[in-house]
XYZ file of C-alpha atoms in Angstrom:
684
model
C -22.730 7.796 -38.865
C -20.185 5.252 -37.606
C -20.030 4.544 -33.866
C -16.649 5.810 -32.664
C -16.444 2.899 -30.181
C -16.045 0.516 -33.134
C -12.720 2.157 -33.973
C -11.330 0.683 -30.742
C -11.959 -2.831 -32.086
C -9.232 -2.171 -34.659
C -6.664 -2.333 -31.822
C -7.634 -5.927 -31.034
C -5.772 -8.948 -32.418
C -3.343 -6.729 -34.333
C -1.827 -9.375 -36.628
C -5.098 -11.106 -37.579
C -6.937 -10.050 -40.760
C -9.318 -7.162 -40.132
C -12.416 -9.219 -41.024
C -11.869 -11.646 -38.092
C -14.241 -11.377 -35.116
C -13.409 -8.927 -32.334
C -14.729 -7.716 -28.986
C -16.549 -9.251 -26.012
C -19.747 -8.844 -28.030
C -18.688 -10.838 -31.100
C -18.324 -8.179 -33.793
C -17.109 -8.254 -37.392
C -16.410 -5.477 -39.882
C -18.249 -5.966 -43.211
C -15.195 -5.256 -45.323
C -15.693 -4.408 -49.024
C -13.998 -6.977 -51.273
C -11.765 -4.268 -52.736
C -10.375 -3.598 -49.229
C -9.209 -7.172 -48.709
C -5.567 -8.052 -49.283
C -4.539 -10.094 -52.321
C -4.424 -13.305 -50.235
C -8.073 -13.129 -49.133
C -9.821 -11.317 -51.984
C -10.294 -14.457 -54.174
C -11.804 -16.394 -51.236
C -13.619 -13.530 -49.510
C -17.069 -15.220 -49.416
C -15.662 -18.383 -47.922
C -13.577 -16.750 -45.151
C -16.054 -14.012 -44.261
C -18.996 -16.417 -43.988
C -16.950 -18.820 -41.811
C -15.939 -15.972 -39.493
C -19.517 -14.664 -39.366
C -21.194 -17.801 -37.970
C -21.401 -16.586 -34.318
C -21.616 -12.871 -34.985
C -23.657 -10.685 -32.613
C -22.923 -7.345 -34.315
C -21.893 -6.276 -37.804
C -20.136 -2.989 -38.551
C -20.698 -1.726 -42.110
C -17.592 -0.245 -43.734
C -18.266 2.318 -46.455
C -16.188 1.999 -49.621
C -14.434 5.307 -50.277
C -11.514 6.535 -52.343
C -8.419 5.636 -50.275
C -5.638 8.230 -49.853
C -2.132 7.424 -51.088
C -0.706 4.958 -48.549
C 2.588 4.238 -50.319
C 4.653 6.016 -47.657
C 2.952 4.294 -44.660
C 3.225 0.942 -46.471
C 6.963 1.389 -47.090
C 7.671 -0.048 -43.615
C 7.201 -3.806 -43.808
C 4.527 -5.487 -41.703
C 7.091 -7.834 -40.136
C 9.654 -5.129 -39.375
C 10.185 -3.629 -35.937
C 8.907 -0.058 -35.611
C 10.766 2.582 -33.593
C 9.876 6.196 -32.859
C 13.583 6.901 -32.390
C 14.409 6.187 -36.074
C 13.753 9.286 -38.259
C 12.559 7.261 -41.255
C 9.979 5.458 -39.090
C 8.877 8.739 -37.509
C 8.280 10.297 -40.921
C 6.300 7.260 -42.103
C 4.183 7.256 -38.934
C 3.744 11.034 -39.213
C 2.285 10.567 -42.695
C -0.205 7.963 -41.435
C -1.175 10.224 -38.508
C -1.835 13.051 -40.982
C -4.049 10.780 -43.110
C -6.082 9.656 -40.079
C -6.395 13.156 -38.599
C -7.453 14.743 -41.884
C -10.293 12.331 -42.751
C -13.441 14.448 -42.895
C -15.711 12.212 -40.794
C -15.604 9.241 -38.429
C -17.083 7.110 -41.263
C -14.192 8.010 -43.557
C -11.675 7.470 -40.762
C -13.127 4.002 -40.126
C -12.941 3.150 -43.825
C -9.332 4.178 -44.293
C -8.291 2.596 -40.977
C -9.903 -0.735 -41.958
C -8.148 -0.592 -45.330
C -4.778 0.341 -43.835
C -4.834 -2.100 -40.936
C -3.846 -5.197 -42.949
C -1.338 -3.306 -45.091
C 0.809 -1.260 -42.715
C 3.049 -2.253 -39.832
C 0.805 -3.331 -36.890
C 2.724 -1.427 -34.177
C 2.907 1.712 -36.324
C -0.840 1.363 -37.036
C -1.539 1.230 -33.289
C 0.646 4.272 -32.645
C -0.709 6.389 -35.528
C -4.368 5.573 -34.857
C -3.875 6.218 -31.109
C -2.333 9.638 -31.760
C -5.098 10.485 -34.243
C -7.900 9.460 -31.857
C -6.321 11.474 -29.034
C -6.122 14.608 -31.210
C -9.275 14.527 -33.395
C -12.101 16.573 -31.820
C -14.704 13.931 -32.776
C -12.832 11.021 -31.125
C -11.198 12.627 -28.074
C -13.700 10.972 -25.740
C -12.550 7.449 -26.620
C -10.671 5.502 -23.975
C -7.774 3.799 -25.708
C -7.012 0.195 -24.776
C -3.742 -0.405 -22.975
C -0.834 -1.018 -25.344
C 0.065 -4.037 -23.158
C -3.265 -5.642 -24.047
C -2.644 -5.260 -27.795
C 1.039 -6.249 -27.706
C 1.599 -8.355 -24.566
C 4.814 -9.721 -26.096
C 6.537 -6.433 -25.149
C 5.801 -6.860 -21.464
C 5.833 -10.588 -20.748
C 8.431 -13.390 -20.654
C 8.188 -15.272 -23.970
C 8.113 -18.649 -22.159
C 4.761 -17.714 -20.631
C 3.134 -17.535 -24.081
C 3.269 -21.301 -24.610
C 1.403 -21.820 -21.318
C -1.092 -19.067 -22.177
C -1.806 -20.686 -25.569
C -2.303 -24.089 -23.976
C -4.693 -22.632 -21.388
C -6.730 -20.774 -24.032
C -6.852 -23.780 -26.402
C -7.705 -26.525 -23.893
C -9.734 -24.754 -21.175
C -13.091 -23.025 -21.640
C -13.132 -19.242 -20.877
C -14.951 -19.475 -17.523
C -12.495 -22.031 -16.100
C -9.161 -20.570 -17.195
C -6.488 -19.937 -14.552
C -3.993 -17.039 -14.583
C -0.495 -17.979 -15.744
C 2.169 -16.662 -13.380
C 4.973 -14.584 -14.919
C 8.188 -15.484 -13.071
C 9.825 -12.678 -11.086
C 13.458 -13.361 -11.992
C 13.534 -14.380 -15.623
C 16.001 -11.947 -17.231
C 19.100 -12.509 -15.046
C 20.449 -14.081 -11.856
C 21.809 -12.593 -8.638
C 25.284 -12.656 -10.228
C 24.209 -9.483 -12.061
C 23.934 -6.610 -9.520
C 21.756 -4.561 -11.925
C 19.151 -7.320 -11.776
C 18.238 -6.196 -8.250
C 16.194 -3.481 -10.018
C 14.157 -5.883 -12.183
C 10.916 -4.806 -10.441
C 11.410 -1.183 -11.572
C 12.861 -1.630 -15.050
C 10.508 -4.440 -16.080
C 7.351 -3.120 -14.425
C 4.364 -3.014 -16.792
C 3.080 0.292 -15.441
C 6.453 2.032 -15.706
C 6.949 0.946 -19.331
C 3.351 1.781 -20.248
C 3.847 5.254 -18.775
C 6.810 5.830 -21.102
C 4.883 4.584 -24.168
C 1.761 6.583 -23.337
C 3.719 9.781 -22.659
C 5.124 9.583 -26.194
C 1.572 9.016 -27.524
C 0.371 12.215 -25.879
C 3.538 14.067 -26.947
C 4.421 12.838 -30.469
C 7.437 14.611 -31.949
C 6.544 14.387 -35.648
C 3.366 15.458 -37.530
C 2.684 17.918 -40.342
C -0.053 19.480 -38.169
C 2.236 21.412 -35.855
C -0.457 21.798 -33.175
C -0.281 18.028 -32.474
C 3.365 18.483 -31.433
C 3.478 22.104 -30.194
C 1.917 21.631 -26.779
C 2.546 24.038 -23.900
C 6.059 23.662 -22.399
C 6.499 20.385 -24.220
C 10.321 20.520 -24.291
C 10.471 21.331 -20.578
C 8.119 18.435 -19.867
C 10.455 16.093 -21.788
C 13.296 17.259 -19.520
C 11.307 17.052 -16.289
C 9.565 13.714 -16.868
C 12.894 12.017 -17.630
C 14.702 13.864 -14.818
C 12.103 12.484 -12.423
C 12.550 8.968 -13.809
C 16.270 9.298 -13.017
C 15.584 10.613 -9.484
C 13.239 7.701 -8.872
C 15.660 5.159 -10.352
C 18.547 6.398 -8.215
C 16.353 6.174 -5.129
C 15.602 2.563 -6.084
C 19.348 1.965 -6.420
C 19.837 3.214 -2.850
C 17.027 0.802 -1.884
C 19.203 -2.029 -3.228
C 22.574 -0.875 -1.843
C 23.770 0.300 -5.252
C 25.444 3.613 -6.114
C 23.819 6.230 -8.349
C 23.755 5.642 -12.108
C 26.983 6.533 -13.881
C 26.204 8.787 -16.891
C 27.275 7.350 -20.244
C 29.399 10.426 -20.942
C 32.214 8.796 -22.906
C 30.613 7.368 -26.025
C 33.846 5.531 -26.912
C 33.842 3.460 -23.722
C 32.227 0.002 -23.627
C 28.795 -0.270 -21.988
C 29.562 -2.455 -18.968
C 25.949 -3.567 -18.471
C 24.599 -6.239 -20.786
C 20.907 -7.028 -21.093
C 19.120 -10.185 -22.262
C 15.383 -9.392 -22.550
C 14.079 -12.953 -23.137
C 11.084 -11.685 -25.062
C 9.825 -12.465 -28.562
C 8.230 -9.972 -30.925
C 4.934 -11.351 -32.248
C 5.069 -8.867 -35.138
C 8.531 -9.756 -36.442
C 8.453 -13.386 -35.162
C 11.965 -12.855 -33.855
C 13.513 -12.701 -30.402
C 14.475 -9.241 -29.144
C 18.266 -9.225 -29.528
C 20.433 -9.103 -26.393
C 23.437 -6.856 -25.727
C 26.489 -8.513 -24.207
C 28.540 -7.021 -21.367
C 31.117 -4.432 -22.439
C 29.630 -3.802 -25.889
C 30.997 -0.705 -27.671
C 29.049 1.691 -29.865
C 30.054 1.564 -33.505
C 29.382 3.745 -36.546
C 25.990 2.853 -37.993
C 25.346 1.859 -41.577
C 21.803 0.506 -41.767
C 20.615 1.137 -45.328
C 17.108 -0.227 -44.773
C 16.518 2.375 -42.040
C 18.324 5.131 -44.008
C 20.871 5.516 -41.192
C 24.497 6.248 -41.996
C 25.999 8.000 -38.973
C 29.212 7.978 -36.976
C 29.676 8.113 -33.213
C 31.490 11.386 -34.006
C 28.134 12.839 -35.152
C 26.706 12.358 -31.662
C 29.806 14.010 -30.185
C 29.513 16.977 -32.574
C 25.849 17.532 -31.681
C 26.677 17.310 -27.980
C 29.529 19.831 -28.292
C 27.324 22.309 -30.182
C 24.591 22.030 -27.533
C 27.146 22.595 -24.747
C 28.519 25.590 -26.625
C 25.005 27.044 -26.937
C 24.404 26.567 -23.194
C 27.688 28.286 -22.314
C 26.974 31.172 -24.690
C 23.412 31.512 -23.396
C 21.731 31.267 -26.815
C 21.067 28.915 -29.732
C 21.070 29.788 -33.428
C 17.890 29.117 -35.381
C 17.801 28.100 -39.055
C 17.746 31.767 -40.164
C 20.929 32.487 -38.204
C 19.037 34.444 -35.532
C 19.910 34.144 -31.845
C 17.327 32.565 -29.538
C 18.140 33.332 -25.904
C 18.218 30.499 -23.368
C 16.665 32.596 -20.618
C 15.222 31.633 -17.228
C 11.707 30.959 -18.477
C 11.978 29.567 -22.025
C 15.545 28.254 -22.052
C 14.821 24.785 -20.688
C 11.861 24.364 -23.071
C 14.008 25.238 -26.096
C 16.754 22.865 -24.932
C 14.197 20.075 -24.437
C 12.981 20.472 -28.019
C 16.585 20.484 -29.277
C 17.729 17.481 -27.279
C 14.708 15.237 -27.848
C 14.592 16.342 -30.801
C 11.121 17.192 -32.066
C 10.001 19.238 -35.078
C 9.961 22.188 -32.642
C 13.779 22.215 -32.535
C 14.900 25.665 -33.743
C 17.743 24.109 -35.750
C 17.861 20.344 -36.298
C 20.613 20.716 -38.892
C 22.997 22.314 -36.395
C 22.028 20.583 -33.142
C 21.015 17.227 -34.584
C 19.000 14.482 -32.962
C 21.080 13.570 -29.911
C 18.596 11.881 -27.547
C 16.856 9.754 -30.173
C 20.040 8.652 -31.895
C 21.606 7.758 -28.548
C 18.803 5.223 -28.227
C 19.387 4.064 -31.814
C 23.185 3.662 -31.467
C 22.831 1.632 -28.268
C 19.965 -0.426 -29.713
C 22.025 -1.422 -32.788
C 25.363 -1.877 -30.986
C 25.110 -5.681 -31.458
C 24.795 -5.375 -35.272
C 25.869 -1.932 -36.478
C 25.902 -2.669 -40.220
C 23.068 -5.217 -40.495
C 25.548 -8.002 -41.260
C 23.521 -10.433 -39.149
C 20.106 -9.075 -40.220
C 19.286 -8.308 -36.587
C 16.805 -5.610 -35.585
C 17.273 -3.133 -32.735
C 17.342 -4.068 -29.046
C 14.684 -3.106 -26.482
C 16.163 0.377 -25.879
C 15.137 1.212 -29.463
C 11.398 1.041 -28.681
C 9.617 3.440 -26.315
C 7.403 0.642 -24.915
C 10.394 -1.518 -23.921
C 13.310 0.955 -23.537
C 13.050 1.288 -19.753
C 13.788 -2.424 -19.312
C 17.430 -1.881 -20.323
C 19.979 -0.656 -17.711
C 21.620 1.361 -20.523
C 18.459 3.523 -20.759
C 19.286 5.012 -17.355
C 22.961 5.558 -18.150
C 21.990 7.380 -21.353
C 19.333 9.488 -19.628
C 21.698 10.304 -16.744
C 23.913 11.789 -19.454
C 21.032 13.668 -21.132
C 20.033 15.054 -17.732
C 23.620 16.189 -17.101
C 23.356 18.359 -20.243
C 20.087 19.873 -18.987
C 21.686 20.501 -15.593
C 24.536 22.373 -17.282
C 21.915 24.947 -18.268
C 20.089 24.853 -14.924
C 23.276 25.467 -12.892
C 23.937 28.649 -14.882
C 20.649 30.223 -13.791
C 20.598 32.524 -10.728
C 19.604 30.794 -7.476
C 16.115 31.451 -6.124
C 16.179 34.292 -3.599
C 14.416 34.362 -0.236
C 11.773 36.582 -1.826
C 11.128 34.071 -4.637
C 10.786 31.216 -2.155
C 8.990 32.756 0.824
C 5.234 33.236 1.207
C 4.916 36.154 3.596
C 2.622 35.460 6.539
C 2.382 31.715 5.829
C 4.306 29.228 7.982
C 4.260 25.427 8.261
C 4.143 24.404 11.925
C 4.112 20.622 11.510
C 4.199 17.756 8.996
C 3.419 14.102 9.517
C 2.842 11.195 7.187
C 1.201 7.950 8.290
C -0.037 4.741 6.698
C -3.470 3.523 7.730
C -2.956 2.218 11.249
C 0.820 2.421 10.853
C 3.639 4.079 12.715
C 3.958 7.850 12.054
C 6.559 8.803 9.410
C 7.189 5.166 8.424
C 6.101 4.066 4.930
C 5.794 0.371 4.085
C 6.317 -1.387 0.739
C 5.723 -5.028 -0.210
C 5.062 -7.229 -3.272
C 1.663 -7.674 -4.852
C 0.418 -10.118 -7.488
C -2.116 -8.759 -9.984
C -3.839 -10.237 -13.018
C -4.114 -8.708 -16.455
C -6.264 -9.903 -19.349
C -4.078 -10.298 -22.452
C -6.751 -11.780 -24.748
C -7.002 -8.680 -26.993
C -3.435 -9.267 -28.152
C -3.633 -13.057 -28.390
C -3.929 -13.740 -32.121
C -5.071 -16.902 -33.892
C -6.227 -18.542 -30.641
C -9.665 -19.361 -29.184
C -11.485 -16.297 -27.832
C -12.093 -15.498 -24.155
C -10.094 -14.017 -21.288
C -6.451 -15.046 -20.948
C -4.912 -13.817 -17.710
C -1.260 -13.357 -16.817
C -0.347 -12.874 -13.151
C 2.603 -10.595 -12.517
C 4.390 -9.507 -9.344
C 5.003 -5.817 -8.725
C 6.037 -3.483 -5.947
C 3.358 -1.589 -4.064
C 2.918 0.229 -0.754
C 0.425 0.733 2.033
C -1.571 3.917 1.203
C -0.722 6.845 3.455
C -1.960 10.312 4.393
C -0.074 13.594 4.784
C -1.122 15.849 7.667
C 0.220 19.400 7.259
C -0.344 22.176 9.802
C -0.146 25.654 8.277
C -0.520 29.021 9.996
C -1.917 32.009 8.100
C -0.896 35.197 9.948
C -2.762 37.412 7.476
C -6.236 38.665 8.230
C -7.835 37.216 5.084
C -8.305 33.874 3.341
C -5.365 33.072 1.041
C -4.540 30.337 -1.427
C -1.419 28.200 -1.405
C 0.180 25.641 -3.742
C 1.368 22.685 -1.660
C 4.467 20.996 -3.130
C 5.660 17.678 -1.691
C 9.016 16.061 -2.513
C 11.099 13.258 -1.022
C 14.803 12.351 -1.318
C 17.281 10.124 0.536
C 19.064 11.831 3.466
C 22.440 10.140 2.876
C 24.533 9.295 -0.169
C 25.782 5.817 -1.169
C 28.609 6.084 1.394
C 26.173 6.854 4.206
C 27.244 10.513 4.391
C 24.654 13.342 4.677
C 24.025 14.770 1.222
C 24.774 18.337 0.221
C 21.715 20.035 -1.241
C 23.417 20.574 -4.622
C 23.407 16.746 -4.956
C 20.271 15.939 -2.996
C 18.129 18.250 -5.157
C 18.783 15.933 -8.151
C 17.229 13.066 -6.196
C 14.136 15.011 -5.114
C 11.150 12.937 -6.254
C 7.925 14.900 -6.678
C 5.120 13.123 -4.805
C 2.266 15.612 -5.062
C 1.211 19.187 -5.842
C -2.198 20.698 -5.064
C -4.027 23.933 -4.261
C -5.376 24.713 -0.765
C -7.347 27.600 0.722
C -5.905 28.903 4.005
C -8.210 30.561 6.502
C -6.765 33.129 8.928
C -5.025 31.364 11.839
C -4.135 27.660 12.066
C -5.141 25.235 9.263
C -4.843 21.439 9.109
C -4.496 19.937 5.631
C -4.966 16.215 5.009
C -4.147 14.624 1.687
C -4.188 10.949 0.687
C -1.349 9.405 -1.333
C -3.900 8.083 -3.845
C -4.755 11.692 -4.780
C -1.218 12.406 -6.066
C -0.828 14.817 -9.014
C 1.916 12.534 -10.352
C 0.149 9.186 -10.549
C -2.796 7.421 -12.115
C -4.603 4.646 -10.236
C -3.908 0.957 -10.735
C -7.073 0.491 -12.823
C -6.072 3.152 -15.331
C -2.546 1.804 -15.749
C -3.890 -1.611 -16.667
C -7.060 -0.301 -18.348
C -9.720 -2.883 -17.697
C -11.906 -0.949 -20.091
C -15.112 -2.853 -19.460
C -14.954 -2.661 -15.650
C -13.663 0.887 -15.323
C -15.243 2.872 -18.138
C -16.931 6.044 -16.857
C -20.505 6.791 -17.898
C -20.857 7.566 -21.599
C -20.677 11.271 -22.381
C -19.594 12.229 -18.867
C -16.675 14.635 -18.264
C -14.832 11.696 -16.691
C -15.110 9.731 -19.930
C -13.555 12.601 -21.884
C -10.546 12.636 -19.613
C -10.169 8.863 -19.183
C -7.873 8.708 -22.185
C -5.347 11.340 -21.409
C -5.274 9.902 -17.914
C -3.651 6.827 -19.389
C -0.594 9.064 -19.160
C 0.773 9.157 -15.631
C 3.187 7.425 -13.295
C 1.667 4.193 -11.909
C 0.396 4.693 -8.360
C 1.834 1.385 -7.186
C 5.325 2.835 -7.905
C 4.766 6.183 -6.146
C 7.471 5.518 -3.546
C 10.748 3.601 -3.740
C 11.125 0.067 -2.390
C 13.197 1.114 0.618
C 15.244 -1.232 2.803
C 14.257 -3.876 5.390
C 15.850 -1.712 8.076
C 14.349 1.440 6.533
C 15.680 3.904 3.920
C 16.052 7.264 5.667
C 14.551 10.123 3.660
C 13.722 13.807 3.926
C 10.068 14.537 3.191
C 9.880 18.175 2.067
C 6.675 20.239 2.074
C 6.340 23.784 0.756
C 3.329 26.084 0.501
C 3.996 28.640 -2.238
C 1.872 31.661 -3.163
C -0.823 30.434 -5.511
C -1.439 33.968 -6.787
C 2.086 33.927 -8.233
C 1.893 30.346 -9.507
C -1.628 30.122 -10.900
C -2.588 29.692 -14.530
C -6.090 31.034 -15.164
C -7.927 28.341 -17.118
C -10.890 26.000 -16.786
C -9.859 22.444 -15.814
C -13.273 20.915 -15.087
C -13.681 17.797 -17.232
C -9.966 17.817 -18.056
C -7.585 15.072 -17.095
C -5.436 16.929 -14.639
C -4.910 14.274 -11.971
C -1.473 13.296 -13.322
C -0.546 16.777 -14.553
C 2.933 16.931 -12.989
C 4.482 14.588 -15.600
C 1.825 14.720 -18.330
C 0.368 18.232 -18.407
C -3.348 18.756 -19.093
C -4.948 17.957 -22.441
C -5.513 21.051 -24.621
C -4.577 23.338 -21.726
C -1.528 25.141 -20.353
C 0.715 23.403 -17.805
C -1.105 24.219 -14.520
C 1.825 25.872 -12.710
C 3.670 29.059 -13.610
C 6.862 28.017 -11.797
C 9.620 26.009 -13.457
C 9.027 22.265 -13.347
C 10.810 20.884 -10.308
C 10.671 24.223 -8.426
C 12.195 24.928 -5.914
C 14.893 22.274 -6.607
C 15.501 22.864 -10.323
C 18.345 25.345 -9.610
C 21.408 25.384 -7.388
C 20.607 26.609 -3.853
C 21.462 30.143 -2.784
C 24.727 30.901 -0.966
C 24.673 29.580 2.588
C 22.052 26.912 1.861
C 24.483 24.046 1.411
C 22.155 21.624 3.224
C 18.374 21.214 2.977
C 17.803 22.462 6.531
C 19.555 25.781 5.665
C 17.426 26.137 2.519
C 14.121 26.318 4.406
C 12.010 29.462 4.653
C 8.998 29.651 7.063
C 6.622 28.308 4.382
C 8.677 25.109 4.096
C 9.210 22.167 6.415
C 10.992 18.809 6.403
C 10.359 15.639 8.378
C 12.435 12.451 8.666
C 10.661 9.544 6.988
C 11.741 5.906 6.765
C 10.699 3.577 3.917
C 10.655 -0.025 5.105
C 10.373 -2.958 2.727
C 8.635 -6.135 3.835
C 9.534 -9.104 1.644
C 6.029 -10.557 1.487
C 3.667 -11.209 -1.433
C -0.043 -10.300 -1.362
C -2.492 -11.296 -4.117
C -4.597 -8.369 -5.284
C -8.301 -8.853 -4.720
C -10.360 -7.841 -7.762
C-alpha cells in the first residue's frame, strides 16, 4: 500500500513535471510512460534517468484506468484559478469528487500523479488539499503551507530575482535570507498604505485561504460542504476580520471602513500588488483610483452579468430579512429565526451549495469579489486576468476587500438588529460574580499591552521551480506583541462546584472623533480574544490564562508550517489535528498595533453558564484550539450560544453604554495598547 506521506510531495514544485525530484530526502515518482505528457513521453528514458542520478527513494506509481478528467482539464494550466468564479468552482468540485472517491490511497496516488501535469496547478493544490482533509484514510496528513507551494502570492516579485541568484550561486548550507521590503506596494502619499502590515501579512492571508480549504462551498458529496453552522461561521469569521481591521485603522488614525454600498460609485482606493503569478507568468493586474464596476462579459469564464444583477440579489435578500423568511426552491417558507436564521443567511450570501435558493438569491458575496477583480478589464478586451481580490489567498491584500465585506456585514447586521435583545436572565449567571480583572505582559505594566515589529524567516524552496535544490529563505517583517496573561477573580456564591464559559473581548473605548462609543456601535468592533471552560469551586477563584492559549489563534509555527521541525509524533492525536489547525488566526496578529501613546480599549470578560452553553461531544484528539473562527473537525461548533454572543445583538433598553450592559458575571477593565517602533529578529 502507498505511503500517504508521499502524496504531500505532489504539492512541491507545482509547475515542474511530476517525475522531477522532490523532498528533503531526494525522492522521485516512477511514473508509467502512459502517464507522461506528450512532450516527455518520447524521451521518457532520457529525462527520467537524468533526474534519477541522485535519488535516495523511489515511489512506485501503479498504472490504473484513469477517470474522465475532461472537466478538470478544461481550465488551462496557465490560467488563473479563482474559487469565486462559478465555472472554476464546478471544475474544482469535479476534481475533488474524483480524488475523494478513489477506492484506496494507491489509486488516489495514481490519479493524482496523472492529473498533476495536466490540470491547473493552483486548482490541483486546492482539490487535493480538500480531498486529503476529508478522506478518512488521509485525514492525519499535515498539509504544507500554501505559501511554500506558491510563494509568488505572498512575496514582492522583485525578491524572486535575488532568491534565484542566491539559490543558483550559493550552496545550501551558506545561503542567506533575502529580506522582503516593508513598503513595496505604495508610499506614504496613500493613507490606506498605513495598514500594509495587516493586509499583506502572510499569516492573515494564509488564514483566509485555509479557512476556505476547510469550508469548501462546492462538492457533489454534500457532507464535505454541510458542516455544522457553516453559514454562521462564514458570517462570524468575516465579521471578526472587519472588527480587527477597524481596530487597526484606529491604530493608524484612520476612520472606520466605509461600506461599498453604492455599487455605481467609483472605488476610491486603488491597489497595485507588485506581484507576479508563476503559474500564468503574468503580473497581477492593478486597479487604479476611482475605478467603477462595469457589466461583465467574460466568455472564457462563462460570466455574463450586469451590476444590476448584484443589486437585484441584494434587494431580494433585504426583502427576505424584513419579511423574516426566505423562499426555498419548492416555494416553501424557511423562517429566519433566532437560532438558524444567521446560518441560512450565511449560506445564501456566500453562496454555497447549501443556499436554499440560488436562483432567487444569487451569488452576491462571490460575484462582488469577481466584479471588483475584473473592474480593470470587464470584457476581456485587454486579455487581463482578475486582480488579487479575485483569489482567496490574495484577496485580503486589497483595501476594496474590506469595503466589500463591510457591506456584506451590514446585510448580516440588518438581520441581527431585528432579533430581540438578550435579557438579564439570558446574560446573568446566578451566584457567579467577577470581582477583578487584570492583564499583564511578562514583567510589564498592568493593563498595558505592547506591540512591535519582528523579522522572521520562511523557507520557500518547495515552491521554487526549475532552480537548484536546498533551502531558500525569505525574511519578512510582521507585527507581533509581548505575550500576556489574564488574571480573573471570580466568586462562586453557590455551595457546589460549577462550570463557567469564560468569554474575552476587546474594543476601542472611543470612536474616530475621540468620543466615547455607544454600545450599539462598539459591539461591532468587539474582537474576540479567547473563550474557554473553567471549573469554579465554592467561594473565591483565581483564573490565569496565557494569551498563547487563545481559542482564536494558532501558533507562529503552525501558520508558517515548518513541517520537518514541528511535525508531531506519527500516529499521535496531535498529528491528526495538526492539519485542521492550519486554520486559525495567526497568533502574532492577536491584538491590534495600537498607538505610540497607547490606544485606549475596553477589555470585557464574561463568565456564562457552561451548562446552558455546552455541546456534549468528545474533543480529545480534535483540533479545537482555534475553534472560535474555524470550528472543530468532524464535530459540532463547541458553543451553543450564537457566535459573537453577547455582542451579536443590539443591547437591551437602558444599556446604551458598555458599563450599563454589565451583569454581575461580567467585568470590564481599561487597557492600553502601546506600539513601539522597533524591529526584533526572531530567534529560531
